[in-house]
PDB file of N, CA, C and O in Angstrom:
ATOM      1  N   UNK E   1       0.843  -1.166   0.000  1.00 94.00           N
ATOM      2  CA  UNK E   1       0.000   0.000   0.000  1.00 94.00           C
ATOM      3  C   UNK E   1       0.896   1.241   0.000  1.00 94.00           C
ATOM      4  O   UNK E   1       1.979   1.228   0.577  1.00 94.00           O
ATOM      5  N   UNK E   2       0.439   2.280  -0.620  1.00 96.00           N
ATOM      6  CA  UNK E   2       1.164   3.546  -0.664  1.00 96.00           C
ATOM      7  C   UNK E   2       0.776   4.422   0.533  1.00 96.00           C
ATOM      8  O   UNK E   2      -0.374   4.403   0.978  1.00 96.00           O
ATOM      9  N   UNK E   3       1.721   5.193   1.018  1.00 96.00           N
ATOM     10  CA  UNK E   3       1.455   6.093   2.134  1.00 96.00           C
ATOM     11  C   UNK E   3       0.342   7.070   1.788  1.00 96.00           C
ATOM     12  O   UNK E   3      -0.472   7.423   2.644  1.00 96.00           O
ATOM     13  N   UNK E   4       0.247   7.466   0.541  1.00 94.00           N
ATOM     14  CA  UNK E   4      -0.803   8.391   0.108  1.00 94.00           C
ATOM     15  C   UNK E   4      -2.198   7.789   0.229  1.00 94.00           C
ATOM     16  O   UNK E   4      -3.195   8.508   0.255  1.00 94.00           O
ATOM     17  N   UNK E   5      -2.307   6.453   0.338  1.00 94.00           N
ATOM     18  CA  UNK E   5      -3.592   5.750   0.447  1.00 94.00           C
ATOM     19  C   UNK E   5      -3.925   5.350   1.878  1.00 94.00           C
ATOM     20  O   UNK E   5      -5.018   4.869   2.151  1.00 94.00           O
ATOM     21  N   UNK E   6      -2.981   5.527   2.797  1.00 94.00           N
ATOM     22  CA  UNK E   6      -3.160   5.094   4.183  1.00 94.00           C
ATOM     23  C   UNK E   6      -4.226   5.947   4.873  1.00 94.00           C
ATOM     24  O   UNK E   6      -4.151   7.170   4.844  1.00 94.00           O
ATOM     25  N   UNK E   7      -5.231   5.316   5.490  1.00 92.00           N
ATOM     26  CA  UNK E   7      -6.256   6.089   6.190  1.00 92.00           C
ATOM     27  C   UNK E   7      -5.683   6.828   7.402  1.00 92.00           C
ATOM     28  O   UNK E   7      -4.743   6.358   8.041  1.00 92.00           O
ATOM     29  N   UNK E   8      -6.282   7.957   7.706  1.00 92.00           N
ATOM     30  CA  UNK E   8      -5.874   8.767   8.852  1.00 92.00           C
ATOM     31  C   UNK E   8      -5.931   7.933  10.135  1.00 92.00           C
ATOM     32  O   UNK E   8      -6.891   7.223  10.389  1.00 92.00           O
ATOM     33  N   UNK E   9      -4.850   7.987  10.912  1.00 91.00           N
ATOM     34  CA  UNK E   9      -4.782   7.304  12.193  1.00 91.00           C
ATOM     35  C   UNK E   9      -4.310   5.867  12.152  1.00 91.00           C
ATOM     36  O   UNK E   9      -4.012   5.291  13.188  1.00 91.00           O
ATOM     37  N   UNK E  10      -4.222   5.279  10.978  1.00 89.00           N
ATOM     38  CA  UNK E  10      -3.802   3.876  10.872  1.00 89.00           C
ATOM     39  C   UNK E  10      -2.294   3.747  11.057  1.00 89.00           C
ATOM     40  O   UNK E  10      -1.532   4.396  10.342  1.00 89.00           O
ATOM     41  N   UNK E  11      -1.851   2.904  11.997  1.00 92.00           N
ATOM     42  CA  UNK E  11      -0.412   2.692  12.148  1.00 92.00           C
ATOM     43  C   UNK E  11       0.118   1.839  10.998  1.00 92.00           C
ATOM     44  O   UNK E  11      -0.559   0.927  10.518  1.00 92.00           O
ATOM     45  N   UNK E  12       1.319   2.165  10.552  1.00 96.00           N
ATOM     46  CA  UNK E  12       1.950   1.418   9.465  1.00 96.00           C
ATOM     47  C   UNK E  12       3.463   1.456   9.657  1.00 96.00           C
ATOM     48  O   UNK E  12       3.963   2.157  10.531  1.00 96.00           O
ATOM     49  N   UNK E  13       4.157   0.681   8.839  1.00 96.00           N
ATOM     50  CA  UNK E  13       5.608   0.621   8.867  1.00 96.00           C
ATOM     51  C   UNK E  13       6.103   0.848   7.444  1.00 96.00           C
ATOM     52  O   UNK E  13       5.543   0.313   6.488  1.00 96.00           O
ATOM     53  N   UNK E  14       7.160   1.641   7.298  1.00 96.00           N
ATOM     54  CA  UNK E  14       7.740   1.900   5.977  1.00 96.00           C
ATOM     55  C   UNK E  14       8.300   0.597   5.423  1.00 96.00           C
ATOM     56  O   UNK E  14       9.015  -0.131   6.117  1.00 96.00           O
ATOM     57  N   UNK E  15       7.959   0.302   4.187  1.00 97.00           N
ATOM     58  CA  UNK E  15       8.490  -0.856   3.481  1.00 97.00           C
ATOM     59  C   UNK E  15       9.678  -0.418   2.617  1.00 97.00           C
ATOM     60  O   UNK E  15      10.749  -0.993   2.685  1.00 97.00           O
ATOM     61  N   UNK E  16       9.468   0.632   1.816  1.00 96.00           N
ATOM     62  CA  UNK E  16      10.537   1.166   0.965  1.00 96.00           C
ATOM     63  C   UNK E  16      10.097   2.507   0.386  1.00 96.00           C
ATOM     64  O   UNK E  16       8.926   2.851   0.408  1.00 96.00           O
ATOM     65  N   UNK E  17      11.065   3.242  -0.152  1.00 96.00           N
ATOM     66  CA  UNK E  17      10.797   4.474  -0.894  1.00 96.00           C
ATOM     67  C   UNK E  17      11.211   4.212  -2.331  1.00 96.00           C
ATOM     68  O   UNK E  17      12.347   3.821  -2.593  1.00 96.00           O
ATOM     69  N   UNK E  18      10.273   4.393  -3.254  1.00 95.00           N
ATOM     70  CA  UNK E  18      10.531   4.143  -4.672  1.00 95.00           C
ATOM     71  C   UNK E  18      10.904   5.441  -5.382  1.00 95.00           C
ATOM     72  O   UNK E  18      10.300   6.487  -5.141  1.00 95.00           O
ATOM     73  N   UNK E  19      11.890   5.351  -6.259  1.00 94.00           N
ATOM     74  CA  UNK E  19      12.270   6.492  -7.087  1.00 94.00           C
ATOM     75  C   UNK E  19      11.276   6.629  -8.235  1.00 94.00           C
ATOM     76  O   UNK E  19      10.977   5.643  -8.912  1.00 94.00           O
ATOM     77  N   UNK E  20      10.770   7.838  -8.465  1.00 89.00           N
ATOM     78  CA  UNK E  20       9.854   8.081  -9.581  1.00 89.00           C
ATOM     79  C   UNK E  20      10.606   8.036 -10.911  1.00 89.00           C
ATOM     80  O   UNK E  20      10.028   7.735 -11.941  1.00 89.00           O
ATOM     81  N   UNK E  21      11.904   8.362 -10.864  1.00 89.00           N
ATOM     82  CA  UNK E  21      12.777   8.319 -12.034  1.00 89.00           C
ATOM     83  C   UNK E  21      14.209   8.197 -11.525  1.00 89.00           C
ATOM     84  O   UNK E  21      14.448   8.284 -10.323  1.00 89.00           O
ATOM     85  N   UNK E  22      15.151   7.997 -12.411  1.00 89.00           N
ATOM     86  CA  UNK E  22      16.556   7.844 -12.005  1.00 89.00           C
ATOM     87  C   UNK E  22      17.027   9.086 -11.247  1.00 89.00           C
ATOM     88  O   UNK E  22      16.700  10.213 -11.624  1.00 89.00           O
ATOM     89  N   UNK E  23      17.756   8.867 -10.164  1.00 89.00           N
ATOM     90  CA  UNK E  23      18.284   9.954  -9.334  1.00 89.00           C
ATOM     91  C   UNK E  23      17.194  10.904  -8.852  1.00 89.00           C
ATOM     92  O   UNK E  23      17.318  12.125  -8.945  1.00 89.00           O
ATOM     93  N   UNK E  24      16.098  10.355  -8.352  1.00 92.00           N
ATOM     94  CA  UNK E  24      14.953  11.135  -7.868  1.00 92.00           C
ATOM     95  C   UNK E  24      15.333  11.860  -6.571  1.00 92.00           C
ATOM     96  O   UNK E  24      15.500  11.229  -5.530  1.00 92.00           O
ATOM     97  N   UNK E  25      15.468  13.195  -6.598  1.00 95.00           N
ATOM     98  CA  UNK E  25      15.888  13.921  -5.397  1.00 95.00           C
ATOM     99  C   UNK E  25      14.845  13.894  -4.281  1.00 95.00           C
ATOM    100  O   UNK E  25      15.200  13.923  -3.098  1.00 95.00           O
ATOM    101  N   UNK E  26      13.568  13.812  -4.628  1.00 95.00           N
ATOM    102  CA  UNK E  26      12.521  13.773  -3.597  1.00 95.00           C
ATOM    103  C   UNK E  26      12.576  12.451  -2.851  1.00 95.00           C
ATOM    104  O   UNK E  26      12.507  12.413  -1.620  1.00 95.00           O
ATOM    105  N   UNK E  27      12.716  11.352  -3.571  1.00 95.00           N
ATOM    106  CA  UNK E  27      12.815  10.038  -2.925  1.00 95.00           C
ATOM    107  C   UNK E  27      14.050   9.981  -2.026  1.00 95.00           C
ATOM    108  O   UNK E  27      13.978   9.469  -0.901  1.00 95.00           O
ATOM    109  N   UNK E  28      15.162  10.522  -2.477  1.00 95.00           N
ATOM    110  CA  UNK E  28      16.368  10.528  -1.657  1.00 95.00           C
ATOM    111  C   UNK E  28      16.177  11.378  -0.411  1.00 95.00           C
ATOM    112  O   UNK E  28      16.584  11.003   0.686  1.00 95.00           O
ATOM    113  N   UNK E  29      15.515  12.514  -0.550  1.00 96.00           N
ATOM    114  CA  UNK E  29      15.262  13.391   0.603  1.00 96.00           C
ATOM    115  C   UNK E  29      14.359  12.688   1.619  1.00 96.00           C
ATOM    116  O   UNK E  29      14.576  12.800   2.828  1.00 96.00           O
ATOM    117  N   UNK E  30      13.360  11.952   1.149  1.00 96.00           N
ATOM    118  CA  UNK E  30      12.493  11.196   2.054  1.00 96.00           C
ATOM    119  C   UNK E  30      13.309  10.175   2.850  1.00 96.00           C
ATOM    120  O   UNK E  30      13.132  10.041   4.059  1.00 96.00           O
ATOM    121  N   UNK E  31      14.218   9.484   2.173  1.00 95.00           N
ATOM    122  CA  UNK E  31      15.086   8.525   2.876  1.00 95.00           C
ATOM    123  C   UNK E  31      15.951   9.241   3.906  1.00 95.00           C
ATOM    124  O   UNK E  31      16.110   8.775   5.032  1.00 95.00           O
ATOM    125  N   UNK E  32      16.503  10.392   3.530  1.00 95.00           N
ATOM    126  CA  UNK E  32      17.344  11.174   4.438  1.00 95.00           C
ATOM    127  C   UNK E  32      16.565  11.640   5.671  1.00 95.00           C
ATOM    128  O   UNK E  32      17.123  11.764   6.762  1.00 95.00           O
ATOM    129  N   UNK E  33      15.268  11.905   5.499  1.00 94.00           N
ATOM    130  CA  UNK E  33      14.428  12.377   6.606  1.00 94.00           C
ATOM    131  C   UNK E  33      13.971  11.254   7.538  1.00 94.00           C
ATOM    132  O   UNK E  33      13.367  11.514   8.563  1.00 94.00           O
ATOM    133  N   UNK E  34      14.232   9.996   7.175  1.00 94.00           N
ATOM    134  CA  UNK E  34      13.883   8.886   8.051  1.00 94.00           C
ATOM    135  C   UNK E  34      12.845   7.920   7.532  1.00 94.00           C
ATOM    136  O   UNK E  34      12.420   7.019   8.247  1.00 94.00           O
ATOM    137  N   UNK E  35      12.410   8.093   6.293  1.00 96.00           N
ATOM    138  CA  UNK E  35      11.474   7.151   5.684  1.00 96.00           C
ATOM    139  C   UNK E  35      12.273   5.948   5.195  1.00 96.00           C
ATOM    140  O   UNK E  35      12.583   5.829   4.009  1.00 96.00           O
ATOM    141  N   UNK E  36      12.634   5.072   6.135  1.00 95.00           N
ATOM    142  CA  UNK E  36      13.460   3.902   5.845  1.00 95.00           C
ATOM    143  C   UNK E  36      12.733   2.635   6.284  1.00 95.00           C
ATOM    144  O   UNK E  36      11.846   2.679   7.136  1.00 95.00           O
ATOM    145  N   UNK E  37      13.126   1.506   5.708  1.00 95.00           N
ATOM    146  CA  UNK E  37      12.496   0.217   5.983  1.00 95.00           C
ATOM    147  C   UNK E  37      12.387  -0.052   7.476  1.00 95.00           C
ATOM    148  O   UNK E  37      13.366   0.078   8.216  1.00 95.00           O
ATOM    149  N   UNK E  38      11.168  -0.390   7.911  1.00 94.00           N
ATOM    150  CA  UNK E  38      10.941  -0.769   9.299  1.00 94.00           C
ATOM    151  C   UNK E  38      10.553   0.371  10.221  1.00 94.00           C
ATOM    152  O   UNK E  38      10.225   0.147  11.383  1.00 94.00           O
ATOM    153  N   UNK E  39      10.561   1.603   9.733  1.00 95.00           N
ATOM    154  CA  UNK E  39      10.243   2.759  10.578  1.00 95.00           C
ATOM    155  C   UNK E  39       8.721   2.906  10.719  1.00 95.00           C
ATOM    156  O   UNK E  39       8.003   3.013   9.738  1.00 95.00           O
ATOM    157  N   UNK E  40       8.207   2.906  11.958  1.00 95.00           N
ATOM    158  CA  UNK E  40       6.755   3.063  12.152  1.00 95.00           C
ATOM    159  C   UNK E  40       6.317   4.505  11.878  1.00 95.00           C
ATOM    160  O   UNK E  40       7.065   5.444  12.154  1.00 95.00           O
ATOM    161  N   UNK E  41       5.107   4.647  11.342  1.00 96.00           N
ATOM    162  CA  UNK E  41       4.549   5.964  11.066  1.00 96.00           C
ATOM    163  C   UNK E  41       3.038   5.905  11.093  1.00 96.00           C
ATOM    164  O   UNK E  41       2.450   4.830  11.176  1.00 96.00           O
ATOM    165  N   UNK E  42       2.423   7.087  11.015  1.00 94.00           N
ATOM    166  CA  UNK E  42       0.970   7.163  10.875  1.00 94.00           C
ATOM    167  C   UNK E  42       0.597   8.490  10.254  1.00 94.00           C
ATOM    168  O   UNK E  42       1.348   9.461  10.334  1.00 94.00           O
ATOM    169  N   UNK E  43      -0.570   8.536   9.613  1.00 95.00           N
ATOM    170  CA  UNK E  43      -1.099   9.767   9.057  1.00 95.00           C
ATOM    171  C   UNK E  43      -1.870  10.454  10.175  1.00 95.00           C
ATOM    172  O   UNK E  43      -2.825   9.902  10.719  1.00 95.00           O
ATOM    173  N   UNK E  44      -1.440  11.660  10.538  1.00 95.00           N
ATOM    174  CA  UNK E  44      -2.055  12.404  11.637  1.00 95.00           C
ATOM    175  C   UNK E  44      -3.244  13.217  11.137  1.00 95.00           C
ATOM    176  O   UNK E  44      -4.282  13.280  11.791  1.00 95.00           O
ATOM    177  N   UNK E  45      -3.102  13.838   9.971  1.00 94.00           N
ATOM    178  CA  UNK E  45      -4.164  14.686   9.425  1.00 94.00           C
ATOM    179  C   UNK E  45      -4.012  14.775   7.917  1.00 94.00           C
ATOM    180  O   UNK E  45      -2.953  14.483   7.363  1.00 94.00           O
ATOM    181  N   UNK E  46      -5.104  15.187   7.259  1.00 93.00           N
ATOM    182  CA  UNK E  46      -5.085  15.415   5.819  1.00 93.00           C
ATOM    183  C   UNK E  46      -5.615  16.813   5.536  1.00 93.00           C
ATOM    184  O   UNK E  46      -6.275  17.421   6.382  1.00 93.00           O
ATOM    185  N   UNK E  47      -5.320  17.290   4.350  1.00 91.00           N
ATOM    186  CA  UNK E  47      -5.796  18.600   3.938  1.00 91.00           C
ATOM    187  C   UNK E  47      -7.309  18.610   3.770  1.00 91.00           C
ATOM    188  O   UNK E  47      -7.975  17.580   3.921  1.00 91.00           O
ATOM    189  N   UNK E  48      -7.861  19.769   3.451  1.00 90.00           N
ATOM    190  CA  UNK E  48      -9.308  19.891   3.263  1.00 90.00           C
ATOM    191  C   UNK E  48      -9.844  18.891   2.248  1.00 90.00           C
ATOM    192  O   UNK E  48      -9.227  18.677   1.205  1.00 90.00           O
ATOM    193  N   UNK E  49     -10.945  18.284   2.570  1.00 85.00           N
ATOM    194  CA  UNK E  49     -11.628  17.312   1.715  1.00 85.00           C
ATOM    195  C   UNK E  49     -10.712  16.182   1.267  1.00 85.00           C
ATOM    196  O   UNK E  49     -10.768  15.711   0.132  1.00 85.00           O
ATOM    197  N   UNK E  50      -9.788  15.757   2.154  1.00 78.00           N
ATOM    198  CA  UNK E  50      -8.908  14.637   1.863  1.00 78.00           C
ATOM    199  C   UNK E  50      -7.789  14.950   0.890  1.00 78.00           C
ATOM    200  O   UNK E  50      -7.159  14.051   0.370  1.00 78.00           O
ATOM    201  N   UNK E  51      -7.516  16.233   0.666  1.00 84.00           N
ATOM    202  CA  UNK E  51      -6.480  16.622  -0.292  1.00 84.00           C
ATOM    203  C   UNK E  51      -5.121  16.817   0.349  1.00 84.00           C
ATOM    204  O   UNK E  51      -4.816  16.261   1.404  1.00 84.00           O
ATOM    205  N   UNK E  52      -4.294  17.632  -0.305  1.00 90.00           N
ATOM    206  CA  UNK E  52      -2.955  17.948   0.188  1.00 90.00           C
ATOM    207  C   UNK E  52      -3.037  18.988   1.287  1.00 90.00           C
ATOM    208  O   UNK E  52      -3.943  19.817   1.283  1.00 90.00           O
ATOM    209  N   UNK E  53      -2.098  19.003   2.194  1.00 94.00           N
ATOM    210  CA  UNK E  53      -1.029  18.034   2.416  1.00 94.00           C
ATOM    211  C   UNK E  53      -1.470  16.925   3.361  1.00 94.00           C
ATOM    212  O   UNK E  53      -2.557  16.987   3.945  1.00 94.00           O
ATOM    213  N   UNK E  54      -0.606  15.928   3.513  1.00 95.00           N
ATOM    214  CA  UNK E  54      -0.788  14.890   4.524  1.00 95.00           C
ATOM    215  C   UNK E  54       0.187  15.209   5.651  1.00 95.00           C
ATOM    216  O   UNK E  54       1.337  15.537   5.385  1.00 95.00           O
ATOM    217  N   UNK E  55      -0.254  15.111   6.884  1.00 96.00           N
ATOM    218  CA  UNK E  55       0.638  15.288   8.027  1.00 96.00           C
ATOM    219  C   UNK E  55       1.014  13.898   8.515  1.00 96.00           C
ATOM    220  O   UNK E  55       0.164  13.126   8.958  1.00 96.00           O
ATOM    221  N   UNK E  56       2.299  13.564   8.388  1.00 97.00           N
ATOM    222  CA  UNK E  56       2.810  12.232   8.703  1.00 97.00           C
ATOM    223  C   UNK E  56       3.670  12.321   9.953  1.00 97.00           C
ATOM    224  O   UNK E  56       4.502  13.223  10.064  1.00 97.00           O
ATOM    225  N   UNK E  57       3.488  11.391  10.876  1.00 96.00           N
ATOM    226  CA  UNK E  57       4.315  11.349  12.069  1.00 96.00           C
ATOM    227  C   UNK E  57       5.191  10.109  12.052  1.00 96.00           C
ATOM    228  O   UNK E  57       4.712   8.996  11.883  1.00 96.00           O
ATOM    229  N   UNK E  58       6.508  10.340  12.224  1.00 94.00           N
ATOM    230  CA  UNK E  58       7.491   9.272  12.387  1.00 94.00           C
ATOM    231  C   UNK E  58       8.180   9.556  13.705  1.00 94.00           C
ATOM    232  O   UNK E  58       8.850  10.582  13.840  1.00 94.00           O
ATOM    233  N   UNK E  59       7.995   8.684  14.690  1.00 87.00           N
ATOM    234  CA  UNK E  59       8.540   8.950  16.022  1.00 87.00           C
ATOM    235  C   UNK E  59       7.902  10.208  16.577  1.00 87.00           C
ATOM    236  O   UNK E  59       6.687  10.342  16.587  1.00 87.00           O
ATOM    237  N   UNK E  60       8.707  11.166  17.005  1.00 90.00           N
ATOM    238  CA  UNK E  60       8.162  12.421  17.528  1.00 90.00           C
ATOM    239  C   UNK E  60       8.220  13.538  16.486  1.00 90.00           C
ATOM    240  O   UNK E  60       7.914  14.686  16.789  1.00 90.00           O
ATOM    241  N   UNK E  61       8.590  13.202  15.254  1.00 94.00           N
ATOM    242  CA  UNK E  61       8.721  14.202  14.190  1.00 94.00           C
ATOM    243  C   UNK E  61       7.533  14.120  13.241  1.00 94.00           C
ATOM    244  O   UNK E  61       7.081  13.036  12.889  1.00 94.00           O
ATOM    245  N   UNK E  62       7.054  15.294  12.828  1.00 96.00           N
ATOM    246  CA  UNK E  62       5.940  15.358  11.882  1.00 96.00           C
ATOM    247  C   UNK E  62       6.383  16.041  10.597  1.00 96.00           C
ATOM    248  O   UNK E  62       7.133  17.011  10.630  1.00 96.00           O
ATOM    249  N   UNK E  63       5.900  15.513   9.471  1.00 94.00           N
ATOM    250  CA  UNK E  63       6.216  16.044   8.153  1.00 94.00           C
ATOM    251  C   UNK E  63       4.927  16.298   7.389  1.00 94.00           C
ATOM    252  O   UNK E  63       4.009  15.486   7.438  1.00 94.00           O
ATOM    253  N   UNK E  64       4.869  17.402   6.671  1.00 96.00           N
ATOM    254  CA  UNK E  64       3.764  17.670   5.751  1.00 96.00           C
ATOM    255  C   UNK E  64       4.233  17.273   4.361  1.00 96.00           C
ATOM    256  O   UNK E  64       5.238  17.782   3.874  1.00 96.00           O
ATOM    257  N   UNK E  65       3.523  16.326   3.748  1.00 96.00           N
ATOM    258  CA  UNK E  65       3.890  15.835   2.413  1.00 96.00           C
ATOM    259  C   UNK E  65       2.724  16.012   1.450  1.00 96.00           C
ATOM    260  O   UNK E  65       1.556  15.837   1.835  1.00 96.00           O
ATOM    261  N   UNK E  66       3.051  16.306   0.219  1.00 95.00           N
ATOM    262  CA  UNK E  66       2.029  16.266  -0.828  1.00 95.00           C
ATOM    263  C   UNK E  66       1.708  14.796  -1.101  1.00 95.00           C
ATOM    264  O   UNK E  66       2.536  13.922  -0.892  1.00 95.00           O
ATOM    265  N   UNK E  67       0.536  14.534  -1.625  1.00 94.00           N
ATOM    266  CA  UNK E  67       0.166  13.144  -1.949  1.00 94.00           C
ATOM    267  C   UNK E  67       1.119  12.540  -2.980  1.00 94.00           C
ATOM    268  O   UNK E  67       1.441  11.364  -2.912  1.00 94.00           O
ATOM    269  N   UNK E  68       1.597  13.344  -3.929  1.00 94.00           N
ATOM    270  CA  UNK E  68       2.538  12.846  -4.939  1.00 94.00           C
ATOM    271  C   UNK E  68       3.844  12.402  -4.286  1.00 94.00           C
ATOM    272  O   UNK E  68       4.463  11.432  -4.726  1.00 94.00           O
ATOM    273  N   UNK E  69       4.280  13.091  -3.242  1.00 95.00           N
ATOM    274  CA  UNK E  69       5.488  12.699  -2.527  1.00 95.00           C
ATOM    275  C   UNK E  69       5.224  11.450  -1.695  1.00 95.00           C
ATOM    276  O   UNK E  69       6.027  10.516  -1.685  1.00 95.00           O
ATOM    277  N   UNK E  70       4.085  11.413  -1.011  1.00 96.00           N
ATOM    278  CA  UNK E  70       3.724  10.268  -0.180  1.00 96.00           C
ATOM    279  C   UNK E  70       3.526   9.000  -1.011  1.00 96.00           C
ATOM    280  O   UNK E  70       3.733   7.892  -0.520  1.00 96.00           O
ATOM    281  N   UNK E  71       3.166   9.156  -2.280  1.00 96.00           N
ATOM    282  CA  UNK E  71       2.956   7.997  -3.156  1.00 96.00           C
ATOM    283  C   UNK E  71       4.259   7.255  -3.444  1.00 96.00           C
ATOM    284  O   UNK E  71       4.239   6.100  -3.854  1.00 96.00           O
ATOM    285  N   UNK E  72       5.397   7.882  -3.186  1.00 96.00           N
ATOM    286  CA  UNK E  72       6.692   7.212  -3.379  1.00 96.00           C
ATOM    287  C   UNK E  72       7.003   6.230  -2.254  1.00 96.00           C
ATOM    288  O   UNK E  72       7.891   5.405  -2.379  1.00 96.00           O
ATOM    289  N   UNK E  73       6.271   6.330  -1.139  1.00 97.00           N
ATOM    290  CA  UNK E  73       6.556   5.520   0.052  1.00 97.00           C
ATOM    291  C   UNK E  73       5.589   4.339   0.115  1.00 97.00           C
ATOM    292  O   UNK E  73       4.374   4.525   0.197  1.00 97.00           O
ATOM    293  N   UNK E  74       6.129   3.118   0.089  1.00 97.00           N
ATOM    294  CA  UNK E  74       5.326   1.902   0.277  1.00 97.00           C
ATOM    295  C   UNK E  74       5.332   1.565   1.762  1.00 97.00           C
ATOM    296  O   UNK E  74       6.371   1.629   2.402  1.00 97.00           O
ATOM    297  N   UNK E  75       4.154   1.219   2.285  1.00 97.00           N
ATOM    298  CA  UNK E  75       4.032   0.897   3.707  1.00 97.00           C
ATOM    299  C   UNK E  75       3.331  -0.434   3.903  1.00 97.00           C
ATOM    300  O   UNK E  75       2.594  -0.894   3.031  1.00 97.00           O
ATOM    301  N   UNK E  76       3.574  -1.027   5.065  1.00 95.00           N
ATOM    302  CA  UNK E  76       2.850  -2.226   5.500  1.00 95.00           C
ATOM    303  C   UNK E  76       1.972  -1.787   6.661  1.00 95.00           C
ATOM    304  O   UNK E  76       2.445  -1.167   7.612  1.00 95.00           O
ATOM    305  N   UNK E  77       0.697  -2.124   6.596  1.00 92.00           N
ATOM    306  CA  UNK E  77      -0.241  -1.749   7.652  1.00 92.00           C
ATOM    307  C   UNK E  77       0.000  -2.641   8.860  1.00 92.00           C
ATOM    308  O   UNK E  77       0.134  -3.859   8.729  1.00 92.00           O
ATOM    309  N   UNK E  78       0.085  -2.024  10.036  1.00 73.00           N
ATOM    310  CA  UNK E  78       0.271  -2.759  11.283  1.00 73.00           C
ATOM    311  C   UNK E  78      -1.075  -3.358  11.704  1.00 73.00           C
ATOM    312  O   UNK E  78      -2.088  -2.668  11.698  1.00 73.00           O
ATOM    313  N   UNK E  79      -1.063  -4.612  12.069  1.00 71.00           N
ATOM    314  CA  UNK E  79      -2.280  -5.282  12.524  1.00 71.00           C
ATOM    315  C   UNK E  79      -2.238  -5.325  14.048  1.00 71.00           C
ATOM    316  O   UNK E  79      -1.243  -5.773  14.634  1.00 71.00           O
ATOM    317  N   UNK E  80      -3.294  -4.829  14.682  1.00 61.00           N
ATOM    318  CA  UNK E  80      -3.349  -4.823  16.136  1.00 61.00           C
ATOM    319  C   UNK E  80      -3.382  -6.249  16.666  1.00 61.00           C
ATOM    320  O   UNK E  80      -4.108  -7.108  16.164  1.00 61.00           O
ATOM    321  N   UNK E  81      -2.569  -6.515  17.685  1.00 57.00           N
ATOM    322  CA  UNK E  81      -2.498  -7.870  18.236  1.00 57.00           C
ATOM    323  C   UNK E  81      -3.548  -8.121  19.284  1.00 57.00           C
ATOM    324  O   UNK E  81      -4.112  -7.283  19.853  1.00 57.00           O
TER     325      UNK E  81
END
């Protein structure tokens, strides 16, 4: 599932960040910011009417991402035990 499709409040774990094209600077910046395999995250809020931006929380840090940027991040949904 893509981070851009993750419902608000659902816990998930980063699977990978995909490059949209060769040497994608946005994908590299996402990796540099902590969007790495195994990192837990959740969508805290979305823009008006489900649009941009998405407010993403990783640990105690929050990032505002456009949906196009969030679509580069593949996540695994956490299942409550």
